[in-house]
mmCIF file with all atom_site columns, C-alpha atoms in Angstrom:
data_model
loop_
_atom_site.group_PDB
_atom_site.id
_atom_site.type_symbol
_atom_site.label_atom_id
_atom_site.label_alt_id
_atom_site.label_comp_id
_atom_site.label_asym_id
_atom_site.label_entity_id
_atom_site.label_seq_id
_atom_site.pdbx_PDB_ins_code
_atom_site.Cartn_x
_atom_site.Cartn_y
_atom_site.Cartn_z
_atom_site.occupancy
_atom_site.B_iso_or_equiv
_atom_site.pdbx_formal_charge
_atom_site.auth_seq_id
_atom_site.auth_comp_id
_atom_site.auth_asym_id
_atom_site.auth_atom_id
_atom_site.pdbx_PDB_model_num
ATOM 1   C CA . GLU A 1 1   ? 59.153 14.129 204.976 1.00 53.00 ? 1   GLU A CA 1
ATOM 2   C CA . PRO A 1 2   ? 62.647 15.474 205.512 1.00 58.00 ? 2   PRO A CA 1
ATOM 3   C CA . LEU A 1 3   ? 62.763 19.224 204.846 1.00 55.00 ? 3   LEU A CA 1
ATOM 4   C CA . ARG A 1 4   ? 65.310 18.825 202.072 1.00 64.00 ? 4   ARG A CA 1
ATOM 5   C CA . ARG A 1 5   ? 62.970 16.680 199.918 1.00 70.00 ? 5   ARG A CA 1
ATOM 6   C CA . LEU A 1 6   ? 60.115 19.174 199.678 1.00 76.00 ? 6   LEU A CA 1
ATOM 7   C CA . ALA A 1 7   ? 60.088 22.947 199.271 1.00 89.00 ? 7   ALA A CA 1
ATOM 8   C CA . ALA A 1 8   ? 60.492 24.503 202.706 1.00 92.00 ? 8   ALA A CA 1
ATOM 9   C CA . ILE A 1 9   ? 59.958 28.077 203.828 1.00 93.00 ? 9   ILE A CA 1
ATOM 10  C CA . ARG A 1 10  ? 61.393 29.979 206.787 1.00 93.00 ? 10  ARG A CA 1
ATOM 11  C CA . LEU A 1 11  ? 58.788 31.670 208.963 1.00 92.00 ? 11  LEU A CA 1
ATOM 12  C CA . PRO A 1 12  ? 59.315 35.008 210.773 1.00 89.00 ? 12  PRO A CA 1
ATOM 13  C CA . CYS A 1 13  ? 59.996 33.042 213.984 1.00 87.00 ? 13  CYS A CA 1
ATOM 14  C CA . ALA A 1 14  ? 62.917 31.347 212.130 1.00 87.00 ? 14  ALA A CA 1
ATOM 15  C CA . HIS A 1 15  ? 61.332 27.870 212.078 1.00 89.00 ? 15  HIS A CA 1
ATOM 16  C CA . LEU A 1 16  ? 61.257 25.913 208.824 1.00 90.00 ? 16  LEU A CA 1
ATOM 17  C CA . ILE A 1 17  ? 58.121 24.223 207.504 1.00 92.00 ? 17  ILE A CA 1
ATOM 18  C CA . HIS A 1 18  ? 57.206 22.502 204.252 1.00 93.00 ? 18  HIS A CA 1
ATOM 19  C CA . ARG A 1 19  ? 55.369 24.964 202.031 1.00 92.00 ? 19  ARG A CA 1
ATOM 20  C CA . SER A 1 20  ? 52.667 22.367 201.314 1.00 92.00 ? 20  SER A CA 1
ATOM 21  C CA . CYS A 1 21  ? 52.218 21.662 205.043 1.00 92.00 ? 21  CYS A CA 1
ATOM 22  C CA . ALA A 1 22  ? 51.818 25.376 205.782 1.00 93.00 ? 22  ALA A CA 1
ATOM 23  C CA . ALA A 1 23  ? 49.239 25.677 202.987 1.00 93.00 ? 23  ALA A CA 1
ATOM 24  C CA . SER A 1 24  ? 47.302 22.714 204.419 1.00 93.00 ? 24  SER A CA 1
ATOM 25  C CA . ILE A 1 25  ? 47.329 24.265 207.896 1.00 90.00 ? 25  ILE A CA 1
ATOM 26  C CA . ILE A 1 26  ? 46.024 27.585 206.558 1.00 91.00 ? 26  ILE A CA 1
ATOM 27  C CA . ALA A 1 27  ? 43.253 25.838 204.616 1.00 90.00 ? 27  ALA A CA 1
ATOM 28  C CA . SER A 1 28  ? 42.052 23.809 207.603 1.00 85.00 ? 28  SER A CA 1
ATOM 29  C CA . PRO A 1 29  ? 38.829 25.116 209.128 1.00 70.00 ? 29  PRO A CA 1
ATOM 30  C CA . SER A 1 30  ? 38.882 26.298 212.721 1.00 70.00 ? 30  SER A CA 1
ATOM 31  C CA . GLY A 1 31  ? 35.401 25.010 213.639 1.00 80.00 ? 31  GLY A CA 1
ATOM 32  C CA . PRO A 1 32  ? 32.111 26.787 214.350 1.00 86.00 ? 32  PRO A CA 1
ATOM 33  C CA . HIS A 1 33  ? 33.626 29.623 216.374 1.00 90.00 ? 33  HIS A CA 1
ATOM 34  C CA . ILE A 1 34  ? 36.409 31.814 215.031 1.00 92.00 ? 34  ILE A CA 1
ATOM 35  C CA . THR A 1 35  ? 39.975 31.182 216.144 1.00 88.00 ? 35  THR A CA 1
ATOM 36  C CA . PHE A 1 36  ? 43.322 31.993 214.596 1.00 87.00 ? 36  PHE A CA 1
ATOM 37  C CA . ALA A 1 37  ? 45.543 29.496 216.421 1.00 83.00 ? 37  ALA A CA 1
ATOM 38  C CA . HIS A 1 38  ? 45.957 27.453 213.241 1.00 85.00 ? 38  HIS A CA 1
ATOM 39  C CA . LEU A 1 39  ? 47.684 30.444 211.619 1.00 87.00 ? 39  LEU A CA 1
ATOM 40  C CA . ASN A 1 40  ? 50.586 30.351 214.062 1.00 86.00 ? 40  ASN A CA 1
ATOM 41  C CA . CYS A 1 41  ? 53.777 28.392 213.589 1.00 88.00 ? 41  CYS A CA 1
ATOM 42  C CA . PRO A 1 42  ? 53.164 24.808 214.753 1.00 86.00 ? 42  PRO A CA 1
ATOM 43  C CA . ALA A 1 43  ? 56.560 24.750 216.497 1.00 85.00 ? 43  ALA A CA 1
ATOM 44  C CA . CYS A 1 44  ? 55.887 27.824 218.626 1.00 82.00 ? 44  CYS A CA 1
ATOM 45  C CA . ARG A 1 45  ? 52.077 27.819 218.748 1.00 73.00 ? 45  ARG A CA 1
ATOM 46  C CA . GLY A 1 46  ? 52.065 27.827 222.555 1.00 58.00 ? 46  GLY A CA 1
ATOM 47  C CA . SER A 1 47  ? 53.603 31.300 222.818 1.00 57.00 ? 47  SER A CA 1
ATOM 48  C CA . ARG A 1 48  ? 51.154 33.805 224.349 1.00 56.00 ? 48  ARG A CA 1
ATOM 49  C CA . LYS A 1 49  ? 53.396 36.798 223.701 1.00 54.00 ? 49  LYS A CA 1
ATOM 50  C CA . ARG A 1 50  ? 52.535 37.011 219.998 1.00 52.00 ? 50  ARG A CA 1
ATOM 51  C CA . PRO A 1 51  ? 51.070 40.434 219.141 1.00 48.00 ? 51  PRO A CA 1
ATOM 52  C CA . ALA A 1 52  ? 47.554 40.521 217.664 1.00 47.00 ? 52  ALA A CA 1
ATOM 53  C CA . ARG A 1 53  ? 48.769 41.541 214.205 1.00 46.00 ? 53  ARG A CA 1
ATOM 54  C CA . ALA A 1 54  ? 51.354 38.784 213.900 1.00 54.00 ? 54  ALA A CA 1
ATOM 55  C CA . VAL A 1 55  ? 50.632 35.737 211.827 1.00 60.00 ? 55  VAL A CA 1
ATOM 56  C CA . GLY A 1 56  ? 53.167 32.998 212.469 1.00 83.00 ? 56  GLY A CA 1
ATOM 57  C CA . LEU A 1 57  ? 52.676 31.434 209.042 1.00 89.00 ? 57  LEU A CA 1
ATOM 58  C CA . ASP A 1 58  ? 53.451 34.743 207.316 1.00 88.00 ? 58  ASP A CA 1
ATOM 59  C CA . HIS A 1 59  ? 55.597 34.235 204.216 1.00 91.00 ? 59  HIS A CA 1
ATOM 60  C CA . PRO A 1 60  ? 55.443 35.690 200.676 1.00 93.00 ? 60  PRO A CA 1
ATOM 61  C CA . ALA A 1 61  ? 54.636 32.230 199.262 1.00 93.00 ? 61  ALA A CA 1
ATOM 62  C CA . LEU A 1 62  ? 51.562 32.025 201.532 1.00 94.00 ? 62  LEU A CA 1
ATOM 63  C CA . ARG A 1 63  ? 50.207 35.583 201.257 1.00 92.00 ? 63  ARG A CA 1
ATOM 64  C CA . ALA A 1 64  ? 47.383 34.806 198.794 1.00 94.00 ? 64  ALA A CA 1
ATOM 65  C CA . SER A 1 65  ? 46.031 31.976 200.935 1.00 93.00 ? 65  SER A CA 1
ATOM 66  C CA . LEU A 1 66  ? 46.346 34.120 204.096 1.00 92.00 ? 66  LEU A CA 1
ATOM 67  C CA . GLU A 1 67  ? 44.332 37.064 202.699 1.00 93.00 ? 67  GLU A CA 1
ATOM 68  C CA . PRO A 1 68  ? 40.839 35.786 203.647 1.00 93.00 ? 68  PRO A CA 1
ATOM 69  C CA . HIS A 1 69  ? 42.076 34.939 207.152 1.00 91.00 ? 69  HIS A CA 1
ATOM 70  C CA . LEU A 1 70  ? 43.632 38.382 207.585 1.00 90.00 ? 70  LEU A CA 1
ATOM 71  C CA . ALA A 1 71  ? 40.386 40.029 206.428 1.00 93.00 ? 71  ALA A CA 1
ATOM 72  C CA . LEU A 1 72  ? 38.462 37.914 208.945 1.00 92.00 ? 72  LEU A CA 1
ATOM 73  C CA . ARG A 1 73  ? 40.978 38.846 211.646 1.00 90.00 ? 73  ARG A CA 1
ATOM 74  C CA . SER A 1 74  ? 40.390 42.545 210.906 1.00 93.00 ? 74  SER A CA 1
ATOM 75  C CA . ALA A 1 75  ? 36.617 42.012 211.183 1.00 94.00 ? 75  ALA A CA 1
ATOM 76  C CA . VAL A 1 76  ? 37.055 40.240 214.533 1.00 94.00 ? 76  VAL A CA 1
ATOM 77  C CA . VAL A 1 77  ? 39.282 43.062 215.829 1.00 92.00 ? 77  VAL A CA 1
ATOM 78  C CA . ARG A 1 78  ? 36.618 45.630 214.846 1.00 94.00 ? 78  ARG A CA 1
ATOM 79  C CA . CYS A 1 79  ? 33.941 43.537 216.576 1.00 94.00 ? 79  CYS A CA 1
ATOM 80  C CA . ALA A 1 80  ? 36.151 43.107 219.656 1.00 93.00 ? 80  ALA A CA 1
ATOM 81  C CA . LYS A 1 81  ? 36.796 46.851 219.909 1.00 92.00 ? 81  LYS A CA 1
ATOM 82  C CA . ARG A 1 82  ? 33.066 47.509 219.615 1.00 93.00 ? 82  ARG A CA 1
ATOM 83  C CA . GLN A 1 83  ? 32.405 44.875 222.294 1.00 93.00 ? 83  GLN A CA 1
ATOM 84  C CA . LEU A 1 84  ? 35.003 46.468 224.593 1.00 91.00 ? 84  LEU A CA 1
ATOM 85  C CA . ARG A 1 85  ? 33.571 49.942 224.043 1.00 90.00 ? 85  ARG A CA 1
ATOM 86  C CA . GLU A 1 86  ? 29.890 49.018 224.442 1.00 91.00 ? 86  GLU A CA 1
ATOM 87  C CA . ARG A 1 87  ? 29.680 46.042 226.791 1.00 89.00 ? 87  ARG A CA 1
ATOM 88  C CA . ALA A 1 88  ? 32.940 45.376 228.589 1.00 89.00 ? 88  ALA A CA 1
ATOM 89  C CA . SER A 1 89  ? 33.348 45.928 232.298 1.00 91.00 ? 89  SER A CA 1
ATOM 90  C CA . ALA A 1 90  ? 35.991 48.286 233.665 1.00 92.00 ? 90  ALA A CA 1
ATOM 91  C CA . ALA A 1 91  ? 38.080 45.254 234.671 1.00 92.00 ? 91  ALA A CA 1
ATOM 92  C CA . GLU A 1 92  ? 37.944 43.868 231.112 1.00 92.00 ? 92  GLU A CA 1
ATOM 93  C CA . LYS A 1 93  ? 38.887 47.239 229.623 1.00 91.00 ? 93  LYS A CA 1
ATOM 94  C CA . ALA A 1 94  ? 41.836 47.514 232.029 1.00 93.00 ? 94  ALA A CA 1
ATOM 95  C CA . GLN A 1 95  ? 43.301 44.250 230.727 1.00 92.00 ? 95  GLN A CA 1
ATOM 96  C CA . VAL A 1 96  ? 44.056 45.750 227.297 1.00 91.00 ? 96  VAL A CA 1
ATOM 97  C CA . GLN A 1 97  ? 45.442 49.035 228.643 1.00 92.00 ? 97  GLN A CA 1
ATOM 98  C CA . PRO A 1 98  ? 49.226 49.553 228.922 1.00 93.00 ? 98  PRO A CA 1
ATOM 99  C CA . GLY A 1 99  ? 50.444 47.442 231.815 1.00 93.00 ? 99  GLY A CA 1
ATOM 100 C CA . GLY A 1 100 ? 47.342 45.240 231.742 1.00 92.00 ? 100 GLY A CA 1
ATOM 101 C CA . GLU A 1 101 ? 47.460 41.481 231.285 1.00 92.00 ? 101 GLU A CA 1
ATOM 102 C CA . HIS A 1 102 ? 46.959 41.837 227.504 1.00 91.00 ? 102 HIS A CA 1
ATOM 103 C CA . ASP A 1 103 ? 48.743 45.236 227.175 1.00 90.00 ? 103 ASP A CA 1
ATOM 104 C CA . GLY A 1 104 ? 47.271 46.533 223.894 1.00 87.00 ? 104 GLY A CA 1
ATOM 105 C CA . ARG A 1 105 ? 46.558 43.085 222.438 1.00 89.00 ? 105 ARG A CA 1
ATOM 106 C CA . VAL A 1 106 ? 42.797 43.494 221.938 1.00 89.00 ? 106 VAL A CA 1
ATOM 107 C CA . LEU A 1 107 ? 42.479 40.422 219.716 1.00 87.00 ? 107 LEU A CA 1
ATOM 108 C CA . ASP A 1 108 ? 44.303 38.151 222.159 1.00 88.00 ? 108 ASP A CA 1
ATOM 109 C CA . PHE A 1 109 ? 42.097 39.359 225.018 1.00 91.00 ? 109 PHE A CA 1
ATOM 110 C CA . ALA A 1 110 ? 38.883 39.119 223.004 1.00 91.00 ? 110 ALA A CA 1
ATOM 111 C CA . LEU A 1 111 ? 39.546 35.587 221.755 1.00 90.00 ? 111 LEU A CA 1
ATOM 112 C CA . GLU A 1 112 ? 40.237 34.505 225.327 1.00 90.00 ? 112 GLU A CA 1
ATOM 113 C CA . ALA A 1 113 ? 37.268 36.291 226.907 1.00 92.00 ? 113 ALA A CA 1
ATOM 114 C CA . TRP A 1 114 ? 34.557 35.955 224.260 1.00 93.00 ? 114 TRP A CA 1
ATOM 115 C CA . THR A 1 115 ? 33.495 33.666 221.428 1.00 94.00 ? 115 THR A CA 1
ATOM 116 C CA . PHE A 1 116 ? 33.173 35.039 217.904 1.00 95.00 ? 116 PHE A CA 1
ATOM 117 C CA . PHE A 1 117 ? 31.120 33.583 215.083 1.00 95.00 ? 117 PHE A CA 1
ATOM 118 C CA . ARG A 1 118 ? 30.349 34.398 211.466 1.00 93.00 ? 118 ARG A CA 1
ATOM 119 C CA . CYS A 1 119 ? 26.676 34.770 210.542 1.00 92.00 ? 119 CYS A CA 1
ATOM 120 C CA . GLU A 1 120 ? 25.664 32.027 208.117 1.00 90.00 ? 120 GLU A CA 1
ATOM 121 C CA . ARG A 1 121 ? 23.257 34.345 206.358 1.00 94.00 ? 121 ARG A CA 1
ATOM 122 C CA . CYS A 1 122 ? 25.158 37.630 205.915 1.00 94.00 ? 122 CYS A CA 1
ATOM 123 C CA . ASP A 1 123 ? 28.766 36.599 206.786 1.00 90.00 ? 123 ASP A CA 1
ATOM 124 C CA . ASP A 1 124 ? 29.155 39.376 209.408 1.00 93.00 ? 124 ASP A CA 1
ATOM 125 C CA . VAL A 1 125 ? 31.209 38.650 212.519 1.00 94.00 ? 125 VAL A CA 1
ATOM 126 C CA . PHE A 1 126 ? 29.420 38.768 215.859 1.00 94.00 ? 126 PHE A CA 1
ATOM 127 C CA . CYS A 1 127 ? 30.222 38.017 219.475 1.00 92.00 ? 127 CYS A CA 1
ATOM 128 C CA . GLY A 1 128 ? 28.016 35.374 221.022 1.00 81.00 ? 128 GLY A CA 1
#
């Protein structure tokens, strides 16, 4: 659909997207392991420079539907920090230090290095 026919919203990256399309993207499941790629702007999804806290589909009209995803993201970040503290090698820890490949972006590093799941029984996030 042309953008002028349906309600469109401007994302923080300045791209325009139909509001209904953004809502559909947010609602789509990411599969058995946890990912957040579907929450990034479809037009600039390939960018690896996005900070861990950024959500490309962030817009006031989408905030309510983003809330569960942001809560899950916070749980994954907590799990990732625990994983880094308890089990990561010195080389892995160095990647999230200033000047490292992921320079402070713990979530980006963790999602690349490890696989996260949600327990079907208790809903807790764990690294498997």
